Amino acid sequence: MQLWRRQENWKIGHGLRKRKGDEVDGMDEVAKKKSKKEKDRDSRLEKALKAQNELIWSIKDELKKVCSTNDLKELLIFNKQQVPSGESAILDRVADGMVFGALLPCEECSGQLVFKSDAYYCTGDVTAWTKCMVKTQTPSRKDWVTPKEFREISYLKKLKIKKQDRIFPPETSAPVVAAPPSTASAPAGVNSSTPPDKPLSNMKILTLGKLSRNKDEVKAMIEKLGGKLTGTANKASLCISTKKEVDKMSRKMEEVREAGIRVVSEDFLHDVSSSTKSLPDLLSAHLLAPWGAEVKAEPEEPAVSRAKSGSALSKKSKGPVKEEGINKSEKRMKLTLKGGAAVDPDSGLEHSAHVLEKGGKVFSATLGLVDIVKGTNSYYKLQLLEDDRESRYWIFRSWGRVGTVIGSNKLEQVPSKEDAIEHFMKLYEEKTGNAWHSKNFTKYPKKFYPLEIDYGQDEDAVKKLTVNPGTKSKLPKPVQELIKMIFDVESMKKAMVEYEIDLQKMPLGKLSKRQIQAAYSILSEVQQAVSQGSSDSQILDLSNRFYTLIPHDFGMKKPPLLNNADCVQAKVEMLDNLLDIEVAYSLLRGGSDDSSKDPIDVNYEKLKTDIKVVDRDSEEAETIRKYVKNTHATTHNAYDLEVVDIFRIEREGESQRYKPFRQLHNRRLLWHGSRATNFAGILSQGLRIAPPEAPVTGYMFGKGIYFADMVSKSANYCHASQADPVGLILLGEVALGNMYELKHASHISKLPKGKHSVKGLGKTTPDPSASITMDGVEVPLGTGVSSGVNDTCLLYNEYIIYDVAQVNLKYLLKLRFNFKTSLW
């Protein structure tokens, strides 16, 4: 039996007569139903607890009489116990040790365990990034020893206590008591019954068919996630069912189809509570039926006007806190650069002062601290400002929660430069635990970590290459438009915002390959920790490190734990995209600064790829359009594809690299889709395999380059939307050779002997009899037919190569997605 309950709520005293009306929520009825056996057990426990408490208090009373506070500290130190602050806490800890034995260090982190009413909690840290989460009612102990010099004290000399285990009161559900309204408990204007950050807030969910959980369990899960159950199709936002129920197509399911309600599997409920993927991504992953419109929450009733008070809180904390009137992707400050750093505009001194620079060191720091347990996602900025004309100095500080307007700042004038430097360095060391001039930074528990911040130094150079493009270019118009699309900085920022990356802490200019590779390494550790069932503390530590390295903007939400395979996969996908965005932005910043050239031509040259427009009336274009039309999968019916432009591409050096594989049999022209923001990286560096640091489980068939023979399977990876309906897709000649055929996920690290590629077998394949051959390369442009393979987890074929030299990119298509329903 678990004996957990706050001790102060347990009645031990005698003669406590119950007053009429003390019954709470029918607890008397429950008490009446208790068996005699349970009552006897409770009575024995109550007596034992009373005796235990009396013993502890008697020891504390005597110790107060015979020992000074310094004596008590000596007793703790001698028994290798940490000395807490405060007389009362010291007395409690000595009495605990005398009665139950000296606590041994935590087995996980070697920290000090401390008694807190319901258990012993570790106060240590697993690493410098993460607090230890150990909590136990049965800690390891050794005998408490009284030093020789203390045996002169009569009480301690006579005291003989048999070491015993601590008894804890039983855990009982506390009575439900209405909490008083509190301005701090919830942001003003938010309906407290369904917090806005719950994924299914204000949604009505219909369930159909036999699910693995009973109706009450499903209802509890849905309500926990902010939703409500409904029994009517035309009132539902979403339907949870089974594939069997969809195939059966009952009358109720027909109503769901007619109402255009999306149908997802029961697993969706589990994933939506734990995954970091967006709701549209999760819906797509668990979709059971081809129909369905965009899932929308019902509009929330306006909250009773607490927010009308005009208080600062109601202005700053309404719902998930955002900066009013600012698009999330545009909320980066424009800072005034002077010398090596920018003056924070919140100081009010950006036009009259500058950041002090001394000995090549700029006195400005931005610090970050993530602690998932506490829900911390904080920043701290520190600057030493010097007047532009006079000898006047200020220390400017600002602090708050990342991604919100919660926070404050302080501007402090300091008498002299020396005083200002001393004060700055003291504050820096106080916040980080490191000296300002220290060359090797060490992360300390509960201390901030310095972040690299881009103040826009590179933006002017980038703007030169993106302003007034096309005025001098000799490139064909479709190629010009393609280059503008590939190097669109706003699209890059938008992609980062979709991944909840904080653009103020990690703007485009500060994306670095080294940083991304370090983040991959952490994800590999997460994957290993999850698969080995490692402790919560280890997973917490890895999550804290990841979010500090790649700052995220979660607003008021707690940073989610990276504790399952889906989280790892979502973050791997994010880093894959960031690598290509980093390449694109690096290309934009680097290279020629020739003002005589058109910016488009400058960027085109950086791609090192020959791009030619294919005549839309040519046989070549007709074949490609046929390939698009015929291989659009029936289940991908949320959109139609329209070919806008076809480009023949030839990457510098790629044909030569591919030459040895031209002799390999089984070469096919296959599709590969990706976000438009990734194409500068793809064209300049080729399709690449995930780096060694990336976890292998982030990919269904291991780290390789993935292709498809159904256009829509690859088109889904373009991440087009109704707001942004144009995407880019590649056709590459792929040397497949002998294929290792698989029906289920297998994290391939090395191909079996004699195999050159992997084919994930799908249930549907392009009609083999309709395939054609172009220059010895098979083009599988037949319409989709059954492959005859039914015991596979894939609907459509996938082809994977593990050597970048096995692909020669041939065509790039610009596609317009004509949406019938929302995909993302």
Tab-separated table of C-alpha atoms in Angstrom, residues 231-552:
chain	number	residue	atom	x	y	z
A	231	GLY	CA	-22.933	12.035	-30.373
A	232	THR	CA	-23.926	14.017	-33.463
A	233	ALA	CA	-21.910	14.110	-36.700
A	234	ASN	CA	-22.948	17.603	-37.779
A	235	LYS	CA	-21.802	19.038	-34.428
A	236	ALA	CA	-18.418	17.282	-34.445
A	237	SER	CA	-15.052	18.848	-35.272
A	238	LEU	CA	-13.347	15.441	-35.498
A	239	CYS	CA	-14.207	11.722	-35.478
A	240	ILE	CA	-12.141	9.029	-33.725
A	241	SER	CA	-12.697	5.546	-35.110
A	242	THR	CA	-11.013	2.466	-36.620
A	243	LYS	CA	-10.053	1.434	-40.171
A	244	LYS	CA	-12.525	-1.448	-39.873
A	245	GLU	CA	-15.345	0.999	-39.092
A	246	VAL	CA	-14.409	3.215	-42.067
A	247	ASP	CA	-14.367	0.195	-44.415
A	248	LYS	CA	-17.741	-0.998	-43.044
A	249	MET	CA	-19.253	2.430	-43.865
A	250	SER	CA	-22.176	2.299	-41.434
A	251	ARG	CA	-25.015	4.816	-41.599
A	252	LYS	CA	-23.298	6.892	-38.910
A	253	MET	CA	-20.006	6.856	-40.846
A	254	GLU	CA	-21.882	8.014	-43.967
A	255	GLU	CA	-23.142	10.984	-41.941
A	256	VAL	CA	-19.548	11.726	-40.953
A	257	ARG	CA	-18.456	11.589	-44.602
A	258	GLU	CA	-21.341	13.809	-45.744
A	259	ALA	CA	-20.504	16.322	-43.013
A	260	GLY	CA	-16.857	16.349	-44.209
A	261	ILE	CA	-15.538	15.399	-40.760
A	262	ARG	CA	-11.979	14.070	-40.635
A	263	VAL	CA	-11.606	10.545	-39.226
A	264	VAL	CA	-8.485	9.654	-37.240
A	265	SER	CA	-7.295	6.620	-35.289
A	266	GLU	CA	-7.409	6.327	-31.500
A	267	ASP	CA	-3.600	6.716	-31.374
A	268	PHE	CA	-4.140	10.378	-32.271
A	269	LEU	CA	-5.293	11.036	-28.673
A	270	HIS	CA	-2.051	9.674	-27.241
A	271	ASP	CA	0.170	11.534	-29.723
A	272	VAL	CA	-1.609	14.878	-29.443
A	273	SER	CA	-0.887	14.914	-25.711
A	274	SER	CA	2.819	14.092	-26.026
A	275	SER	CA	4.074	14.951	-29.526
A	276	THR	CA	5.656	18.286	-30.442
A	277	LYS	CA	4.203	18.066	-33.966
A	278	SER	CA	1.540	20.555	-34.997
A	279	LEU	CA	-2.134	19.529	-34.910
A	280	PRO	CA	-2.389	19.405	-38.741
A	281	ASP	CA	0.711	17.162	-38.904
A	282	LEU	CA	-0.750	14.791	-36.315
A	283	LEU	CA	-4.116	14.715	-38.083
A	284	SER	CA	-2.404	13.813	-41.366
A	285	ALA	CA	-0.349	11.096	-39.649
A	286	HIS	CA	-3.423	9.389	-38.145
A	287	LEU	CA	-5.937	9.981	-40.958
A	288	LEU	CA	-8.134	6.927	-41.703
A	289	ALA	CA	-10.432	8.307	-44.415
A	290	PRO	CA	-9.740	10.338	-47.581
A	291	TRP	CA	-12.452	12.929	-46.935
A	292	GLY	CA	-12.543	15.788	-44.484
A	293	ALA	CA	-12.196	19.547	-44.253
A	294	GLU	CA	-9.914	21.586	-42.033
A	295	VAL	CA	-10.437	20.856	-38.335
A	296	LYS	CA	-11.592	23.969	-36.517
A	297	ALA	CA	-12.365	24.736	-32.893
A	298	GLU	CA	-15.662	26.330	-32.008
A	299	PRO	CA	-15.341	30.056	-31.311
A	300	GLU	CA	-14.940	30.629	-27.592
A	301	GLU	CA	-17.509	32.660	-25.704
A	302	PRO	CA	-16.084	36.007	-24.614
A	303	ALA	CA	-14.831	35.720	-21.035
A	304	VAL	CA	-16.490	37.735	-18.286
A	305	SER	CA	-14.722	41.038	-18.297
A	306	ARG	CA	-11.986	40.746	-15.734
A	307	ALA	CA	-9.647	42.129	-18.386
A	308	LYS	CA	-11.524	45.440	-18.444
A	309	SER	CA	-9.914	46.540	-15.214
A	310	GLY	CA	-7.150	48.214	-17.184
A	311	SER	CA	-4.479	46.674	-15.005
A	312	ALA	CA	-1.037	46.016	-16.402
A	313	LEU	CA	-1.624	42.302	-16.014
A	314	SER	CA	-4.757	42.283	-18.122
A	315	LYS	CA	-2.936	44.130	-20.887
A	316	LYS	CA	0.149	41.943	-20.855
A	317	SER	CA	-1.218	38.512	-20.055
A	318	LYS	CA	-4.233	37.920	-22.253
A	319	GLY	CA	-4.194	34.323	-23.456
A	320	PRO	CA	-0.935	32.966	-24.821
A	321	VAL	CA	1.042	36.174	-24.513
A	322	LYS	CA	2.121	37.723	-27.799
A	323	GLU	CA	3.310	41.150	-28.772
A	324	GLU	CA	0.224	42.998	-29.915
A	325	GLY	CA	-0.085	43.820	-33.569
A	326	ILE	CA	3.124	42.020	-34.486
A	327	ASN	CA	3.202	38.960	-36.698
A	328	LYS	CA	5.085	36.175	-34.916
A	329	SER	CA	7.541	35.858	-37.797
A	330	GLU	CA	8.270	39.592	-37.777
A	331	LYS	CA	8.666	40.334	-34.088
A	332	ARG	CA	12.442	40.729	-34.186
A	333	MET	CA	13.610	44.106	-32.948
A	334	LYS	CA	15.414	46.481	-35.267
A	335	LEU	CA	18.467	47.449	-33.238
A	336	THR	CA	20.764	50.418	-33.727
A	337	LEU	CA	24.283	49.191	-34.446
A	338	LYS	CA	27.206	51.198	-33.119
A	339	GLY	CA	30.597	49.551	-33.453
A	340	GLY	CA	30.601	45.947	-32.329
A	341	ALA	CA	27.130	45.729	-30.780
A	342	ALA	CA	23.631	47.150	-30.759
A	343	VAL	CA	22.102	49.238	-27.991
A	344	ASP	CA	18.883	47.668	-26.737
A	345	PRO	CA	16.077	50.144	-27.632
A	346	ASP	CA	14.301	49.388	-24.326
A	347	SER	CA	17.085	51.344	-22.616
A	348	GLY	CA	15.904	54.548	-24.314
A	349	LEU	CA	19.556	55.390	-25.061
A	350	GLU	CA	19.975	53.900	-28.535
A	351	HIS	CA	20.495	57.354	-30.108
A	352	SER	CA	22.714	58.865	-27.415
A	353	ALA	CA	24.897	56.024	-26.104
A	354	HIS	CA	26.843	52.984	-27.265
A	355	VAL	CA	27.881	49.643	-25.774
A	356	LEU	CA	31.300	49.905	-24.124
A	357	GLU	CA	34.103	48.015	-25.838
A	358	LYS	CA	37.395	47.501	-23.996
A	359	GLY	CA	40.340	45.333	-25.006
A	360	GLY	CA	38.350	43.813	-27.872
A	361	LYS	CA	35.596	42.715	-25.463
A	362	VAL	CA	32.095	44.127	-26.008
A	363	PHE	CA	30.251	44.583	-22.694
A	364	SER	CA	26.944	43.096	-23.817
A	365	ALA	CA	25.472	39.672	-23.012
A	366	THR	CA	22.238	37.837	-23.714
A	367	LEU	CA	21.645	34.816	-21.492
A	368	GLY	CA	19.123	31.967	-21.573
A	369	LEU	CA	17.784	29.461	-19.031
A	370	VAL	CA	15.480	26.511	-19.761
A	371	ASP	CA	14.102	24.284	-16.985
A	372	ILE	CA	11.255	22.039	-18.121
A	373	VAL	CA	10.378	20.931	-14.571
A	374	LYS	CA	9.677	24.493	-13.486
A	375	GLY	CA	8.401	25.538	-16.918
A	376	THR	CA	11.211	28.096	-17.157
A	377	ASN	CA	12.118	29.537	-20.577
A	378	SER	CA	13.841	32.760	-19.549
A	379	TYR	CA	16.173	35.366	-20.974
A	380	TYR	CA	18.402	37.946	-19.276
A	381	LYS	CA	20.096	40.812	-21.156
A	382	LEU	CA	22.946	42.865	-19.743
A	383	GLN	CA	24.675	45.903	-21.298
A	384	LEU	CA	27.191	48.522	-20.183
A	385	LEU	CA	26.356	51.755	-22.009
A	386	GLU	CA	28.631	54.782	-22.469
A	387	ASP	CA	27.379	58.220	-23.491
A	388	ASP	CA	28.385	59.176	-27.060
A	389	ARG	CA	29.774	62.567	-25.952
A	390	GLU	CA	30.194	62.735	-22.177
A	391	SER	CA	31.775	60.487	-19.538
A	392	ARG	CA	28.481	59.019	-18.369
A	393	TYR	CA	27.770	55.315	-17.859
A	394	TRP	CA	24.747	53.079	-17.360
A	395	ILE	CA	24.062	49.418	-16.686
A	396	PHE	CA	20.989	48.243	-18.573
A	397	ARG	CA	19.296	44.970	-17.640
A	398	SER	CA	16.165	43.308	-18.991
A	399	TRP	CA	14.653	39.930	-18.175
A	400	GLY	CA	11.540	37.880	-18.843
A	401	ARG	CA	10.011	34.847	-20.509
A	402	VAL	CA	11.012	34.040	-24.101
A	403	GLY	CA	8.277	34.670	-26.663
A	404	THR	CA	6.047	36.813	-24.415
A	405	VAL	CA	5.830	40.399	-23.160
A	406	ILE	CA	6.188	39.153	-19.591
A	407	GLY	CA	9.282	40.700	-18.064
A	408	SER	CA	10.837	43.960	-17.003
A	409	ASN	CA	13.998	46.039	-17.250
A	410	LYS	CA	16.166	48.406	-15.262
A	411	LEU	CA	18.454	51.274	-16.286
A	412	GLU	CA	20.978	52.270	-13.639
A	413	GLN	CA	23.419	55.190	-13.896
A	414	VAL	CA	26.894	54.458	-12.466
A	415	PRO	CA	29.396	57.155	-11.303
A	416	SER	CA	32.458	56.058	-13.316
A	417	LYS	CA	33.683	53.691	-16.019
A	418	GLU	CA	35.551	51.575	-13.433
A	419	ASP	CA	32.448	51.266	-11.231
A	420	ALA	CA	30.338	50.388	-14.273
A	421	ILE	CA	32.759	47.645	-15.399
A	422	GLU	CA	32.941	46.220	-11.863
A	423	HIS	CA	29.126	46.230	-11.522
A	424	PHE	CA	28.659	44.639	-14.969
A	425	MET	CA	31.150	41.851	-14.234
A	426	LYS	CA	29.572	41.197	-10.822
A	427	LEU	CA	26.095	40.854	-12.365
A	428	TYR	CA	27.404	38.591	-15.134
A	429	GLU	CA	29.119	36.284	-12.629
A	430	GLU	CA	26.038	36.287	-10.398
A	431	LYS	CA	23.823	35.151	-13.292
A	432	THR	CA	26.185	32.637	-14.956
A	433	GLY	CA	28.617	31.534	-12.238
A	434	ASN	CA	31.469	32.453	-14.636
A	435	ALA	CA	33.887	35.383	-14.565
A	436	TRP	CA	33.337	37.829	-17.447
A	437	HIS	CA	36.899	37.354	-18.750
A	438	SER	CA	36.849	33.551	-18.408
A	439	LYS	CA	37.885	31.890	-21.701
A	440	ASN	CA	36.181	28.541	-21.086
A	441	PHE	CA	32.539	28.877	-20.086
A	442	THR	CA	31.240	26.297	-17.574
A	443	LYS	CA	27.486	25.742	-17.182
A	444	TYR	CA	26.356	25.688	-13.537
A	445	PRO	CA	23.049	24.434	-12.092
A	446	LYS	CA	20.241	27.014	-12.065
A	447	LYS	CA	22.534	29.539	-13.780
A	448	PHE	CA	22.097	31.202	-17.183
A	449	TYR	CA	23.951	30.258	-20.360
A	450	PRO	CA	25.222	32.842	-22.907
A	451	LEU	CA	23.531	32.891	-26.326
A	452	GLU	CA	25.026	34.044	-29.615
A	453	ILE	CA	22.870	36.878	-30.878
A	454	ASP	CA	22.716	38.356	-34.359
A	455	TYR	CA	22.041	42.106	-34.221
A	456	GLY	CA	21.464	42.347	-37.958
A	457	GLN	CA	25.065	43.079	-38.976
A	458	ASP	CA	24.659	40.867	-42.057
A	459	GLU	CA	21.213	42.075	-43.095
A	460	ASP	CA	22.453	45.037	-45.104
A	461	ALA	CA	24.639	42.697	-47.173
A	462	VAL	CA	21.710	40.347	-47.678
A	463	LYS	CA	19.387	43.202	-48.656
A	464	LYS	CA	21.801	44.265	-51.410
A	465	LEU	CA	21.223	40.863	-52.964
A	466	THR	CA	17.452	40.844	-52.561
A	467	VAL	CA	16.463	44.427	-53.381
A	468	ASN	CA	15.240	45.370	-56.880
A	469	PRO	CA	16.061	41.955	-58.373
A	470	GLY	CA	15.498	41.294	-62.058
A	471	THR	CA	16.211	44.765	-63.424
A	472	LYS	CA	19.490	43.753	-65.127
A	473	SER	CA	19.197	39.971	-65.337
A	474	LYS	CA	19.556	38.201	-68.690
A	475	LEU	CA	18.111	34.958	-67.286
A	476	PRO	CA	14.724	33.758	-68.597
A	477	LYS	CA	11.803	35.058	-66.499
A	478	PRO	CA	10.814	31.597	-65.115
A	479	VAL	CA	14.414	31.071	-63.904
A	480	GLN	CA	14.440	34.537	-62.308
A	481	GLU	CA	11.205	33.731	-60.441
A	482	LEU	CA	12.669	30.394	-59.330
A	483	ILE	CA	15.802	32.065	-57.901
A	484	LYS	CA	13.684	34.637	-56.039
A	485	MET	CA	11.599	31.814	-54.573
A	486	ILE	CA	14.633	29.758	-53.483
A	487	PHE	CA	16.340	32.722	-51.783
A	488	ASP	CA	13.240	34.270	-50.175
A	489	VAL	CA	14.375	35.301	-46.672
A	490	GLU	CA	10.805	35.724	-45.383
A	491	SER	CA	10.022	32.111	-46.331
A	492	MET	CA	13.097	30.991	-44.396
A	493	LYS	CA	11.920	32.905	-41.310
A	494	LYS	CA	8.411	31.518	-41.734
A	495	ALA	CA	9.750	27.945	-41.848
A	496	MET	CA	11.663	28.557	-38.608
A	497	VAL	CA	8.580	30.003	-36.904
A	498	GLU	CA	6.589	26.889	-37.904
A	499	TYR	CA	9.109	24.880	-35.889
A	500	GLU	CA	8.569	27.246	-32.893
A	501	ILE	CA	12.147	28.504	-33.107
A	502	ASP	CA	12.658	31.828	-31.348
A	503	LEU	CA	13.826	34.223	-34.071
A	504	GLN	CA	15.049	36.756	-31.512
A	505	LYS	CA	17.392	34.274	-29.835
A	506	MET	CA	18.291	32.286	-32.954
A	507	PRO	CA	17.834	34.473	-36.038
A	508	LEU	CA	18.835	33.369	-39.526
A	509	GLY	CA	22.247	34.973	-39.248
A	510	LYS	CA	23.197	32.842	-36.257
A	511	LEU	CA	22.278	29.442	-37.684
A	512	SER	CA	25.511	27.472	-37.707
A	513	LYS	CA	26.304	23.991	-38.968
A	514	ARG	CA	28.263	23.299	-35.772
A	515	GLN	CA	25.281	24.207	-33.588
A	516	ILE	CA	22.867	22.093	-35.644
A	517	GLN	CA	25.231	19.101	-35.530
A	518	ALA	CA	25.487	19.462	-31.742
A	519	ALA	CA	21.670	19.423	-31.592
A	520	TYR	CA	21.618	16.231	-33.728
A	521	SER	CA	23.985	14.634	-31.190
A	522	ILE	CA	21.620	15.484	-28.337
A	523	LEU	CA	18.715	13.912	-30.274
A	524	SER	CA	20.799	10.749	-30.735
A	525	GLU	CA	21.250	10.656	-26.967
A	526	VAL	CA	17.490	11.216	-26.508
A	527	GLN	CA	16.719	8.331	-28.871
A	528	GLN	CA	19.095	6.074	-26.945
A	529	ALA	CA	17.666	7.176	-23.583
A	530	VAL	CA	14.066	6.561	-24.730
A	531	SER	CA	14.845	3.123	-26.197
A	532	GLN	CA	16.738	2.070	-23.043
A	533	GLY	CA	14.017	3.340	-20.704
A	534	SER	CA	16.392	5.796	-19.030
A	535	SER	CA	15.378	7.857	-16.014
A	536	ASP	CA	13.152	10.937	-16.260
A	537	SER	CA	16.087	13.004	-15.000
A	538	GLN	CA	18.272	12.012	-17.958
A	539	ILE	CA	15.533	12.811	-20.489
A	540	LEU	CA	14.886	16.129	-18.727
A	541	ASP	CA	18.574	16.962	-18.922
A	542	LEU	CA	18.750	16.236	-22.650
A	543	SER	CA	15.569	18.269	-23.300
A	544	ASN	CA	16.923	21.266	-21.370
A	545	ARG	CA	20.216	21.105	-23.294
A	546	PHE	CA	18.420	20.860	-26.657
A	547	TYR	CA	16.123	23.845	-26.032
A	548	THR	CA	19.037	25.962	-24.773
A	549	LEU	CA	21.096	25.122	-27.875
A	550	ILE	CA	18.174	25.709	-30.283
A	551	PRO	CA	16.030	28.356	-28.503
A	552	HIS	CA	12.291	27.797	-28.986
